[in-house]
Coordinates of C-alpha atoms in Angstrom, one line a residue:
Chain N
X180 CA 12.7 21.7 6.8
X181 CA 10.0 19.7 5.0
X182 CA 7.4 18.5 7.8
X183 CA 4.3 16.5 7.5
X184 CA 1.9 16.3 10.6
X185 CA -0.9 14.1 11.2
X186 CA -3.6 14.0 14.0
X187 CA -4.9 12.4 15.8
X188 CA -2.2 9.8 16.3
X189 CA -4.2 7.2 17.5
X190 CA -8.1 6.8 17.1
X191 CA -10.3 4.2 18.7
X192 CA -14.1 4.1 17.5
X193 CA -17.0 1.4 17.0
X194 CA -18.2 0.0 13.8
X195 CA -20.5 2.6 12.1
X196 CA -18.9 5.3 13.4
X197 CA -17.6 8.3 11.1
X198 CA -13.9 9.0 11.4
X199 CA -11.7 12.3 9.9
X200 CA -8.1 12.2 10.0
X201 CA -5.8 15.4 9.4
X202 CA -2.7 15.8 7.7
X203 CA -1.1 19.4 7.7
X204 CA 2.0 20.1 5.7
X205 CA 5.2 22.4 5.4
X206 CA 7.3 21.4 2.2
X207 CA 9.0 23.4 -0.5
X208 CA 7.5 23.1 -3.6
X209 CA 4.4 21.2 -3.1
X210 CA 3.5 18.9 -6.0
X211 CA 0.9 16.5 -4.5
X212 CA -0.3 15.0 -1.2
X213 CA -0.8 11.1 -1.1
X214 CA -2.8 9.0 1.3
X215 CA -1.9 5.2 2.2
X216 CA -3.3 2.6 4.4
X217 CA -0.7 0.4 6.3
X218 CA -1.6 -2.9 7.7
X219 CA 0.8 -5.7 8.9
X220 CA 2.8 -4.8 5.6
X221 CA 3.6 -2.4 3.2
X222 CA 1.5 0.9 2.6
X223 CA -1.1 0.8 0.0
X224 CA -2.3 3.7 -2.0
X225 CA -5.4 5.5 -1.3
X226 CA -5.4 8.6 -2.9
X227 CA -3.6 11.4 -4.9
X228 CA -4.5 15.1 -4.5
X229 CA -3.0 17.6 -6.3
X230 CA -5.9 20.5 -6.4
X231 CA -7.6 22.4 -3.7
X232 CA -11.5 21.8 -3.0
X233 CA -11.5 18.7 -5.3
X234 CA -13.0 15.6 -3.4
X235 CA -11.7 12.5 -4.2
X236 CA -14.0 9.3 -3.4
X237 CA -13.8 5.4 -3.0
X238 CA -16.6 3.7 -1.6
X239 CA -16.7 4.9 2.2
X240 CA -13.5 6.8 1.9
X241 CA -13.1 10.3 0.7
X242 CA -10.1 13.1 0.9
X243 CA -9.8 16.6 0.0
X244 CA -7.0 18.9 -0.2
X245 CA -6.8 22.6 1.2
X246 CA -3.5 24.2 -0.6
X247 CA -4.1 27.7 1.0
X248 CA -4.1 26.3 4.2
X249 CA -1.9 23.5 3.8
X250 CA -3.7 20.4 5.0
X251 CA -5.9 17.5 3.9
X252 CA -8.6 15.4 5.6
X253 CA -9.6 11.5 5.0
X254 CA -12.9 10.7 5.9
X255 CA -14.3 7.3 6.5
X256 CA -18.0 6.7 6.9
X257 CA -19.8 3.8 8.5
X258 CA -16.7 2.3 9.6
X259 CA -15.8 -1.6 9.7
X260 CA -13.2 -3.6 11.4
X261 CA -11.4 -4.2 8.3
X262 CA -10.7 -0.4 8.3
X263 CA -8.4 -0.6 11.3
X264 CA -4.8 0.4 10.1
X265 CA -2.4 2.9 10.1
X266 CA -3.3 5.6 7.7
X267 CA -0.3 7.5 6.5
X268 CA -0.2 10.8 4.6
X269 CA 2.8 11.6 2.4
X270 CA 3.6 14.9 0.4
X271 CA 5.5 15.2 -2.8
X272 CA 8.1 18.0 -2.3
X273 CA 10.8 19.8 -4.3
X274 CA 13.3 17.1 -6.0
X275 CA 10.6 14.4 -6.2
X276 CA 11.2 13.6 -2.5
X277 CA 8.2 12.2 -0.4
X278 CA 7.8 13.2 3.3
X279 CA 5.8 11.1 5.2
X280 CA 3.7 11.8 8.1
X281 CA 3.8 9.7 11.6
X282 CA 0.7 8.2 10.6
X283 CA -2.5 7.9 12.5
X284 CA -3.6 4.3 14.0
X285 CA -7.5 3.6 13.4
X286 CA -9.0 0.8 15.4
X287 CA -12.6 0.1 14.9
X288 CA -14.1 -2.2 17.4
X289 CA -17.2 -4.1 16.6
Chain P
X44 CA 3.3 -11.6 -9.4
X45 CA 3.7 -8.3 -11.1
X46 CA 4.2 -5.9 -8.1
X47 CA 7.2 -4.9 -6.2
X48 CA 9.6 -7.6 -4.9
X49 CA 11.9 -7.2 -2.2
X50 CA 14.9 -9.8 -1.2
X51 CA 15.4 -10.8 1.7
X52 CA 12.1 -10.7 3.5
X53 CA 14.0 -10.9 6.7
X54 CA 17.6 -10.3 7.9
X55 CA 19.5 -11.1 11.1
X56 CA 22.8 -10.0 11.2
X57 CA 25.6 -9.2 13.9
X58 CA 26.9 -5.6 14.7
X59 CA 29.5 -4.7 12.3
X60 CA 28.7 -7.0 9.4
X61 CA 27.4 -5.7 5.9
X62 CA 24.2 -6.3 4.8
X63 CA 22.6 -5.8 1.0
X64 CA 19.2 -5.9 0.2
X65 CA 17.6 -6.0 -3.2
X66 CA 14.3 -4.4 -4.8
X67 CA 12.9 -5.2 -8.0
X68 CA 10.2 -2.7 -9.3
X69 CA 7.5 -3.0 -11.2
X70 CA 8.6 -3.3 -14.9
X71 CA 8.8 -0.2 -16.8
X72 CA 8.6 2.0 -13.6
X73 CA 11.3 4.5 -14.1
X74 CA 11.3 5.7 -10.6
X75 CA 12.7 3.9 -7.4
X76 CA 12.7 4.8 -3.9
X77 CA 14.3 3.3 -0.6
X78 CA 12.3 4.1 2.7
X79 CA 13.3 3.3 6.2
X80 CA 10.4 2.5 8.5
X81 CA 10.7 1.9 12.5
X82 CA 7.8 0.9 14.9
X83 CA 5.3 3.5 15.1
X84 CA 6.7 6.0 12.8
X85 CA 6.0 6.6 8.8
X86 CA 8.3 5.6 6.4
X87 CA 11.5 7.9 6.2
X88 CA 12.9 8.8 2.7
X89 CA 16.7 7.2 2.1
X90 CA 17.1 8.0 -1.6
X91 CA 15.5 8.0 -5.1
X92 CA 16.5 6.8 -8.4
X93 CA 15.1 7.9 -12.0
X94 CA 16.3 5.0 -14.0
X95 CA 19.8 4.5 -13.1
X96 CA 20.6 8.1 -12.2
X97 CA 20.6 8.6 -8.2
X98 CA 18.9 11.8 -8.2
X99 CA 18.5 12.3 -4.5
X100 CA 19.7 11.1 -1.2
X101 CA 18.7 12.1 2.1
X102 CA 20.8 14.2 4.4
X103 CA 20.1 12.0 7.1
X104 CA 21.8 8.9 5.6
X105 CA 25.0 7.8 6.8
X106 CA 27.9 7.0 4.7
X107 CA 27.7 3.7 5.7
X108 CA 24.5 3.5 3.1
X109 CA 24.9 3.2 -0.6
X110 CA 22.5 2.3 -2.9
X111 CA 22.8 1.4 -6.9
X112 CA 20.6 0.9 -9.7
X113 CA 23.1 -0.1 -12.7
X114 CA 20.5 -1.1 -15.4
X115 CA 17.9 0.8 -14.4
X116 CA 15.6 -1.7 -13.2
X117 CA 16.6 -3.6 -9.9
X118 CA 18.2 -1.6 -7.1
X119 CA 20.4 -2.7 -4.1
X120 CA 20.8 -1.1 -0.8
X121 CA 23.9 -2.0 1.2
X122 CA 24.3 -1.1 4.6
X123 CA 28.2 -1.4 5.9
X124 CA 29.3 -1.9 9.3
X125 CA 25.9 -2.3 10.6
X126 CA 24.9 -0.7 14.0
X127 CA 21.9 -1.8 16.1
X128 CA 20.4 1.4 15.3
X129 CA 19.7 0.2 12.1
X130 CA 17.4 -2.6 13.0
X131 CA 14.1 -1.3 10.7
X132 CA 11.9 -2.4 7.7
X133 CA 13.6 -1.2 4.7
X134 CA 10.8 -0.4 2.2
X135 CA 11.3 0.0 -1.7
X136 CA 8.6 1.6 -3.9
X137 CA 8.3 2.4 -7.7
X138 CA 6.6 5.0 -9.4
X139 CA 5.7 4.9 -13.1
X140 CA 6.3 8.4 -13.7
X141 CA 3.2 10.0 -11.7
X142 CA 3.0 10.7 -8.2
X143 CA 1.6 7.4 -7.2
X144 CA 3.9 4.9 -5.3
X145 CA 3.7 1.0 -5.2
X146 CA 5.4 -0.4 -2.2
X147 CA 7.1 -4.0 -2.2
X148 CA 6.7 -6.1 1.3
X149 CA 9.9 -4.6 2.9
X150 CA 13.1 -6.3 4.2
X151 CA 13.3 -6.6 7.9
X152 CA 16.5 -5.8 9.2
X153 CA 17.3 -7.0 12.8
X154 CA 21.0 -6.0 13.8
X155 CA 22.2 -8.0 17.2

């Protein structure tokens, strides 16, 4: 059965800290891995990763994929209170079915 | 607004009633997905359309659930004989043919 696991499930940091969120997966016929940010509404897209070792970067956020070890990390540097959200990892598997992890709830305190 | 829209945004119904939700994807997106999300969980895949064809349906999905996309544009998700366990946020997403998905605001269903 396809599975996506995220850790930690919950994280509390202070503004300015750097955080690393983890996503590991077991899926049939991997196609891509996606990261989303979800606040009090539907998820919004952050990154799509298809190749190992190539870092994707957007401002203070960056992400990288390791297809050999079957995981990805999402880094957020110099965190701000506006980064508080649930960060979802999803993997596109065989048949174009997306499997989501449970999410990491990040709380950034002022 | 050219994003994904869903209607209604909230639905309260009594157990045993039927409900229908609508999703209007971003224009020209040929892929449309339905998900269900409960509190504290990531979205759970329900079903997926490419144009008007329903290509995949979750094995976890009860026969009480049915979805259509008759003209390859908007889609409807119907739940028959609702149960309290159906209470959740129902999310629709569309995709232009690459791997990114754009989500709608969701329909929150409460079954009393």
